[in-house]
Amino acid sequence: MSTVTLHETSAHHATHDHGHHEHHDSFISKYVFSQDHKTIAKQFLVTGIIWAIIGGLFSVIFRLQLGYPEATFPFLEDFLGHWAKGGKLQPEFYYALVTMHGTILVFFVLTAGLSGTFANFLIPLQIGARDMASPMLNMLSYWFFFLASVIMMSSLFVQTGPASGGWTVYPPLSALGEASSGSKIGMDLWLVSMAMFIVSSLLGGLNYITTILNMRTKGMSMTRMPLSIWALFFTAVLGVLSFPVLLSGAILLLFDRNLGTSFYLSDIVVAGKILPNEGGSAILFQHLFWFLGHPEVYIILLPAMGMSSEILSVNSRKPIFGYMAMIGSLFAICILAFLVWAHHMFVTGLNPFLGSVFVLLTLLIAVPSAIKVFNWLTTLWKGNIRFTPGMLFAIGFVSLFISGGLTGIFLGNSALDIHLHDTYFVIAHFHIVMGVASFFGMFAGVYHWYPKMFGRYLNNTLAYIHFWVTLIGSYLIFWPMHYEGLAGMPRRYYDFSNWESFKMFGGLNQFISLIAMIVFAVQILFVINFFYSIWKGRKVTTMNPWEANTLEWTTPIRPGHGNWEGDIPEVHRWPYDYGKDGVDFIPQDVPVGADESKH
Amino acid sequence: METEVIKPKNKIHPHKFTLWVGIGSIVMMFAGLTSAYIVKRNQSGWVSYELPIAFWYSTIVILLSSLTIHLSAKCFKERMMGKYRKWMAATMLLGVLFVVLQFIGFKEFWQMGMTLQANVSFSFLYVIVGLHGLHILGGVVALIVMSLKAFSKKTRNYSIVPVDLICTYWHFVDLLWLYLLIFLIMIR
């Protein structure tokens, strides 16, 4: 009598196990309304790149104003019309540009463009799944993002201009249409667009978490997952728990703007007219905003951390140092992210005792951050380093994270923050640690996984130019801002030439603006490299060009929907067996040999 | 020949798991709103109020509906399709009734002078209860679809997953209402 063993597959395998019969896709279902996670990832990436060009261009335009406050640029009038009458940027539009630069870069590029791209691309490929838990929701996630993008984009073209109260949209400026031209229809469009954006990131986040927890291939235990997946997992958890709070804050703001409520408004006089609003509190919005806003910083940063960890290990030909400590520190950052929001509010009249609690919790973040930095450096230590473009950007990420993180220790102290709040010191800090560092993580990811995305390589010479100019340029732009900030130069000012105390920075501001233009030009070079290489780049000829261990390199060079042609590979080991027992690398799907040592 | 079926570990269906994470997300939204409410309540200009009677009736209705959807899911599992249909339809009707009663409650509240703009405490009530109502409406739409499918002769209902999903969601919005009710009674 023989025994037959049947494995009951769960429902998702039955529904998504369709790697072989995807031949009759039309153009629309393959490239537009695609449910393939890899295509959706590319959609997020390309939309993100478009937004990054727009957001970056805005910064170049307002840097023109900051560097050359006296000059006129007639070409600006051709381009911006009455917003730059006579070639001079109008103050109202300067604020609009600053606001949109922040909004676009924080949300549309470094949240959707970064998480949206790499969570979609890497999660199924690296954990061994054919697709996301719900490909349908995944597709909706992109299209909600697209809708948000269209609405935000349309706000650039309304007569009164886009939102201009800063990317944090604090009331009362954002709550009262009469407060400024950007507080009119532009602000409503901003809120509606953000609501769509939140829906998009929630749908994405739900999918990422479920896929990671539920759909790993056989043998892929949680502690065998690459750190990129761990980081994307914590990112999704942060997003799912913090974005709804921003949504509730935004809903209350919409009510205040359009239905006459007073959640955030009280005792306000506009142009000599006393408004009827009573009993609201503008600080309440700041609490709700920063309860998202601070986790948002880590939503931006964690994917960059995870991808850099992975790339550093692969290109040092060494296992990542302190794998469990890396996961532990990600978790610690995740918890602390929810407990430090009031450090953005030290100057709002916050009770100083409460402030000191937030100081302590804020400074505690230095501990997991230092663990991560230590582990990255020890991973590099005595490694057999290959300076691929991806690797350079990952190392650049570590450099920027250290430089920007150190100034966080200054700002986290409430006593110092009272002086430094809303100065260029803050601008320098968060641009280095969150903006540029995350961009470096994103670039590292693009250069490293481009061969998997498009089956071709990016041009290396252009990549090296891109790296060096961006790294040196970023430091040249933001390092001097620390000194300006220490001298008290406030952020968000249109023109500093009227202040005796800031006149001495005129030359420095010009220098920063010049470098900003050069760095922007080099980003355009990257974009050209990116699109050119999709069709004309050098073709990938081996399945595993970086000789990496993770599962995405076991798929065909250009995987179809379903990722693996045959069965999904089984996992037998962690992803960091580099240089083990004298073997350069052992992919995760190779069974453990009888005489193999433990890692 | 013996046949042995090995069931995989991790039995939770991915859609069900997605729902649970989504519930966590909704909880955070209401946590944000209710904590904003607590912060505002301790500031000047707060006005206490009584909840409209209709809200109490609606509470009974939604508790009943939780019972009926539970019975409906139970009948589905036992393949008693006739009863499943009836209980599902009953839940749908109770859901609609809940929305109607909440609307009546709002109207009652409004007519007593407690309008949306009159005081920030009333504004909070409208927004919080209204947002819960939207979540209920979403559930009602799903219940209508489920009921139509249950009575349709064309669709065959084999998978427990949709029934399970709507059941979990409906119990959740019921619990959420109980939380909000108790919250609004205790803190006003």
mmCIF file of C-alpha atoms in Angstrom, chain A residues 209-423:
data_model
loop_
_atom_site.group_PDB
_atom_site.id
_atom_site.type_symbol
_atom_site.label_atom_id
_atom_site.label_comp_id
_atom_site.label_asym_id
_atom_site.label_seq_id
_atom_site.Cartn_x
_atom_site.Cartn_y
_atom_site.Cartn_z
ATOM 1 C CA ILE A 209 2.969 43.864 4.845
ATOM 2 C CA THR A 210 0.656 41.025 3.852
ATOM 3 C CA THR A 211 2.957 39.851 1.094
ATOM 4 C CA ILE A 212 6.008 39.775 3.351
ATOM 5 C CA LEU A 213 4.236 37.997 6.196
ATOM 6 C CA ASN A 214 2.141 35.614 4.153
ATOM 7 C CA MET A 215 3.723 34.757 0.854
ATOM 8 C CA ARG A 216 7.343 33.871 1.438
ATOM 9 C CA THR A 217 8.611 30.820 -0.404
ATOM 10 C CA LYS A 218 9.457 27.576 1.336
ATOM 11 C CA GLY A 219 12.433 27.965 3.650
ATOM 12 C CA MET A 220 12.330 31.772 3.608
ATOM 13 C CA SER A 221 11.935 32.318 7.344
ATOM 14 C CA MET A 222 11.776 35.882 8.607
ATOM 15 C CA THR A 223 15.426 35.725 9.667
ATOM 16 C CA ARG A 224 16.489 34.647 6.208
ATOM 17 C CA MET A 225 15.049 37.724 4.549
ATOM 18 C CA PRO A 226 17.405 40.282 3.015
ATOM 19 C CA LEU A 227 17.664 43.508 5.003
ATOM 20 C CA SER A 228 16.106 45.402 2.111
ATOM 21 C CA ILE A 229 12.881 43.481 2.766
ATOM 22 C CA TRP A 230 13.073 44.059 6.504
ATOM 23 C CA ALA A 231 13.462 47.791 5.921
ATOM 24 C CA LEU A 232 10.572 47.897 3.438
ATOM 25 C CA PHE A 233 8.450 45.961 5.922
ATOM 26 C CA PHE A 234 9.051 48.467 8.726
ATOM 27 C CA THR A 235 8.490 51.303 6.259
ATOM 28 C CA ALA A 236 5.095 49.891 5.374
ATOM 29 C CA VAL A 237 4.173 49.450 9.044
ATOM 30 C CA LEU A 238 5.098 53.075 9.738
ATOM 31 C CA GLY A 239 3.040 54.247 6.779
ATOM 32 C CA VAL A 240 -0.030 52.218 7.620
ATOM 33 C CA LEU A 241 -0.049 53.496 11.194
ATOM 34 C CA SER A 242 0.856 57.141 10.638
ATOM 35 C CA PHE A 243 -0.772 58.219 7.372
ATOM 36 C CA PRO A 244 -4.332 57.761 8.727
ATOM 37 C CA VAL A 245 -3.548 60.322 11.415
ATOM 38 C CA LEU A 246 -2.481 62.843 8.769
ATOM 39 C CA LEU A 247 -5.699 62.011 6.947
ATOM 40 C CA SER A 248 -7.760 62.865 10.029
ATOM 41 C CA GLY A 249 -5.799 66.118 10.396
ATOM 42 C CA ALA A 250 -6.410 66.941 6.744
ATOM 43 C CA ILE A 251 -10.134 66.158 7.022
ATOM 44 C CA LEU A 252 -10.472 68.597 9.932
ATOM 45 C CA LEU A 253 -8.583 71.187 7.872
ATOM 46 C CA LEU A 254 -10.946 70.656 4.927
ATOM 47 C CA PHE A 255 -13.897 71.222 7.279
ATOM 48 C CA ASP A 256 -12.327 74.424 8.597
ATOM 49 C CA ARG A 257 -11.683 75.684 5.090
ATOM 50 C CA ASN A 258 -14.993 74.859 3.516
ATOM 51 C CA LEU A 259 -17.674 74.233 6.143
ATOM 52 C CA GLY A 260 -17.048 76.972 8.667
ATOM 53 C CA THR A 261 -15.864 74.846 11.593
ATOM 54 C CA SER A 262 -13.144 76.030 13.984
ATOM 55 C CA PHE A 263 -10.959 73.045 14.751
ATOM 56 C CA TYR A 264 -7.791 75.042 14.212
ATOM 57 C CA LEU A 265 -9.063 78.609 14.279
ATOM 58 C CA SER A 266 -9.600 81.026 17.103
ATOM 59 C CA ASP A 267 -9.457 84.799 17.635
ATOM 60 C CA ILE A 268 -8.276 85.729 14.172
ATOM 61 C CA VAL A 269 -8.217 89.158 12.627
ATOM 62 C CA VAL A 270 -7.656 89.365 8.874
ATOM 63 C CA ALA A 271 -7.245 92.829 7.346
ATOM 64 C CA GLY A 272 -9.024 94.502 10.285
ATOM 65 C CA LYS A 273 -11.951 92.065 10.128
ATOM 66 C CA ILE A 274 -12.552 89.826 13.150
ATOM 67 C CA LEU A 275 -13.429 86.283 12.104
ATOM 68 C CA PRO A 276 -16.265 84.474 13.910
ATOM 69 C CA ASN A 277 -14.158 81.335 14.550
ATOM 70 C CA GLU A 278 -13.788 80.525 18.232
ATOM 71 C CA GLY A 279 -12.338 77.702 20.296
ATOM 72 C CA GLY A 280 -9.930 76.140 17.829
ATOM 73 C CA SER A 281 -6.242 75.534 18.243
ATOM 74 C CA ALA A 282 -3.636 75.833 15.518
ATOM 75 C CA ILE A 283 -1.207 73.779 17.609
ATOM 76 C CA LEU A 284 -3.583 70.812 17.401
ATOM 77 C CA PHE A 285 -2.844 70.600 13.686
ATOM 78 C CA GLN A 286 0.877 70.555 14.360
ATOM 79 C CA HIS A 287 0.443 67.593 16.705
ATOM 80 C CA LEU A 288 -1.598 65.680 14.145
ATOM 81 C CA PHE A 289 0.720 66.660 11.319
ATOM 82 C CA TRP A 290 3.949 65.725 13.066
ATOM 83 C CA PHE A 291 2.538 62.477 14.384
ATOM 84 C CA LEU A 292 2.685 61.519 10.721
ATOM 85 C CA GLY A 293 5.483 63.912 9.860
ATOM 86 C CA HIS A 294 8.119 62.327 11.990
ATOM 87 C CA PRO A 295 7.459 58.695 11.025
ATOM 88 C CA GLU A 296 7.382 60.054 7.476
ATOM 89 C CA VAL A 297 11.071 60.915 7.845
ATOM 90 C CA TYR A 298 11.750 57.240 8.467
ATOM 91 C CA ILE A 299 9.349 56.155 5.755
ATOM 92 C CA ILE A 300 11.741 58.025 3.482
ATOM 93 C CA LEU A 301 14.938 56.856 5.118
ATOM 94 C CA LEU A 302 14.404 53.175 5.960
ATOM 95 C CA PRO A 303 14.163 51.869 2.367
ATOM 96 C CA ALA A 304 17.431 53.666 1.619
ATOM 97 C CA MET A 305 18.998 52.042 4.691
ATOM 98 C CA GLY A 306 17.813 48.575 3.733
ATOM 99 C CA MET A 307 18.904 48.780 0.120
ATOM 100 C CA SER A 308 22.284 50.214 1.070
ATOM 101 C CA SER A 309 22.825 47.370 3.563
ATOM 102 C CA GLU A 310 22.149 44.871 0.814
ATOM 103 C CA ILE A 311 24.328 46.609 -1.786
ATOM 104 C CA LEU A 312 27.207 47.180 0.653
ATOM 105 C CA SER A 313 27.292 43.499 1.537
ATOM 106 C CA VAL A 314 27.097 42.287 -2.083
ATOM 107 C CA ASN A 315 29.862 44.589 -3.254
ATOM 108 C CA SER A 316 32.141 44.076 -0.257
ATOM 109 C CA ARG A 317 31.899 40.314 -0.866
ATOM 110 C CA LYS A 318 31.321 39.984 2.866
ATOM 111 C CA PRO A 319 28.318 39.075 4.996
ATOM 112 C CA ILE A 320 26.528 42.054 6.480
ATOM 113 C CA PHE A 321 27.927 42.717 9.929
ATOM 114 C CA GLY A 322 25.392 42.254 12.748
ATOM 115 C CA TYR A 323 22.329 41.078 10.767
ATOM 116 C CA MET A 324 20.144 40.694 13.865
ATOM 117 C CA ALA A 325 21.374 44.021 15.262
ATOM 118 C CA MET A 326 20.381 45.614 11.949
ATOM 119 C CA ILE A 327 16.841 44.270 12.276
ATOM 120 C CA GLY A 328 16.719 45.243 15.955
ATOM 121 C CA SER A 329 17.819 48.775 15.217
ATOM 122 C CA LEU A 330 15.256 49.111 12.413
ATOM 123 C CA PHE A 331 12.609 48.012 14.906
ATOM 124 C CA ALA A 332 13.871 50.449 17.549
ATOM 125 C CA ILE A 333 13.819 53.312 15.038
ATOM 126 C CA CYS A 334 10.294 52.287 14.081
ATOM 127 C CA ILE A 335 9.069 52.482 17.692
ATOM 128 C CA LEU A 336 10.926 55.714 18.495
ATOM 129 C CA ALA A 337 9.612 57.299 15.292
ATOM 130 C CA PHE A 338 6.172 57.461 16.909
ATOM 131 C CA LEU A 339 7.418 58.984 20.157
ATOM 132 C CA VAL A 340 9.367 62.032 19.039
ATOM 133 C CA TRP A 341 6.971 64.150 16.999
ATOM 134 C CA ALA A 342 6.963 67.071 19.430
ATOM 135 C CA HIS A 343 10.648 67.787 18.785
ATOM 136 C CA HIS A 344 9.360 69.684 15.771
ATOM 137 C CA MET A 345 7.352 71.830 18.153
ATOM 138 C CA PHE A 346 9.787 72.985 20.836
ATOM 139 C CA VAL A 347 9.001 76.635 20.088
ATOM 140 C CA THR A 348 5.195 76.319 20.105
ATOM 141 C CA GLY A 349 4.975 77.022 23.833
ATOM 142 C CA LEU A 350 5.276 73.356 24.666
ATOM 143 C CA ASN A 351 5.682 72.673 28.383
ATOM 144 C CA PRO A 352 9.490 72.594 28.919
ATOM 145 C CA PHE A 353 9.230 69.484 31.090
ATOM 146 C CA LEU A 354 7.334 67.660 28.361
ATOM 147 C CA GLY A 355 9.931 69.033 25.970
ATOM 148 C CA SER A 356 12.716 67.403 27.970
ATOM 149 C CA VAL A 357 10.989 64.013 27.640
ATOM 150 C CA PHE A 358 10.917 64.476 23.884
ATOM 151 C CA VAL A 359 14.575 65.512 23.949
ATOM 152 C CA LEU A 360 15.475 62.263 25.698
ATOM 153 C CA LEU A 361 13.440 60.116 23.300
ATOM 154 C CA THR A 362 14.862 61.996 20.309
ATOM 155 C CA LEU A 363 18.448 61.542 21.403
ATOM 156 C CA LEU A 364 17.756 57.835 21.973
ATOM 157 C CA ILE A 365 17.408 57.488 18.180
ATOM 158 C CA ALA A 366 21.169 58.080 18.046
ATOM 159 C CA VAL A 367 21.653 54.588 19.541
ATOM 160 C CA PRO A 368 20.056 52.455 16.776
ATOM 161 C CA SER A 369 21.421 54.889 14.177
ATOM 162 C CA ALA A 370 24.946 54.454 15.519
ATOM 163 C CA ILE A 371 24.519 50.672 15.540
ATOM 164 C CA LYS A 372 23.597 50.817 11.874
ATOM 165 C CA VAL A 373 26.507 53.045 10.943
ATOM 166 C CA PHE A 374 28.911 50.844 12.897
ATOM 167 C CA ASN A 375 27.618 47.758 11.098
ATOM 168 C CA TRP A 376 27.908 49.366 7.671
ATOM 169 C CA LEU A 377 31.472 50.405 8.332
ATOM 170 C CA THR A 378 32.415 46.989 9.713
ATOM 171 C CA THR A 379 30.813 45.377 6.663
ATOM 172 C CA LEU A 380 33.089 47.472 4.462
ATOM 173 C CA TRP A 381 36.112 46.835 6.687
ATOM 174 C CA LYS A 382 38.627 44.602 4.903
ATOM 175 C CA GLY A 383 36.037 43.811 2.278
ATOM 176 C CA ASN A 384 36.964 42.992 -1.280
ATOM 177 C CA ILE A 385 35.193 46.128 -2.429
ATOM 178 C CA ARG A 386 33.904 46.528 -5.997
ATOM 179 C CA PHE A 387 33.215 50.171 -6.750
ATOM 180 C CA THR A 388 30.160 49.714 -8.926
ATOM 181 C CA PRO A 389 27.980 52.830 -9.281
ATOM 182 C CA GLY A 390 25.412 51.257 -6.937
ATOM 183 C CA MET A 391 28.117 50.617 -4.361
ATOM 184 C CA LEU A 392 29.427 54.192 -4.596
ATOM 185 C CA PHE A 393 25.979 55.581 -3.951
ATOM 186 C CA ALA A 394 25.501 53.184 -1.018
ATOM 187 C CA ILE A 395 28.788 54.370 0.502
ATOM 188 C CA GLY A 396 27.727 57.946 -0.207
ATOM 189 C CA PHE A 397 24.510 57.211 1.640
ATOM 190 C CA VAL A 398 26.449 56.148 4.735
ATOM 191 C CA SER A 399 28.587 59.299 4.543
ATOM 192 C CA LEU A 400 25.564 61.574 4.261
ATOM 193 C CA PHE A 401 23.673 59.728 6.976
ATOM 194 C CA ILE A 402 26.569 60.310 9.376
ATOM 195 C CA SER A 403 26.997 63.981 8.445
ATOM 196 C CA GLY A 404 23.312 64.749 8.611
ATOM 197 C CA GLY A 405 22.669 62.585 11.653
ATOM 198 C CA LEU A 406 25.246 64.376 13.761
ATOM 199 C CA THR A 407 23.492 67.724 13.379
ATOM 200 C CA GLY A 408 20.314 65.998 14.502
ATOM 201 C CA ILE A 409 21.884 65.707 17.928
ATOM 202 C CA PHE A 410 22.140 69.507 18.018
ATOM 203 C CA LEU A 411 18.568 70.054 16.898
ATOM 204 C CA GLY A 412 17.151 67.377 19.202
ATOM 205 C CA ASN A 413 18.171 69.472 22.209
ATOM 206 C CA SER A 414 15.328 71.832 22.980
ATOM 207 C CA ALA A 415 17.704 74.434 24.442
ATOM 208 C CA LEU A 416 19.683 74.641 21.198
ATOM 209 C CA ASP A 417 16.637 74.180 19.009
ATOM 210 C CA ILE A 418 15.098 77.399 20.297
ATOM 211 C CA HIS A 419 17.973 79.226 18.623
ATOM 212 C CA LEU A 420 18.253 77.001 15.568
ATOM 213 C CA HIS A 421 14.543 76.470 14.877
ATOM 214 C CA ASP A 422 13.437 77.637 11.410
ATOM 215 C CA THR A 423 16.962 78.593 10.384
#
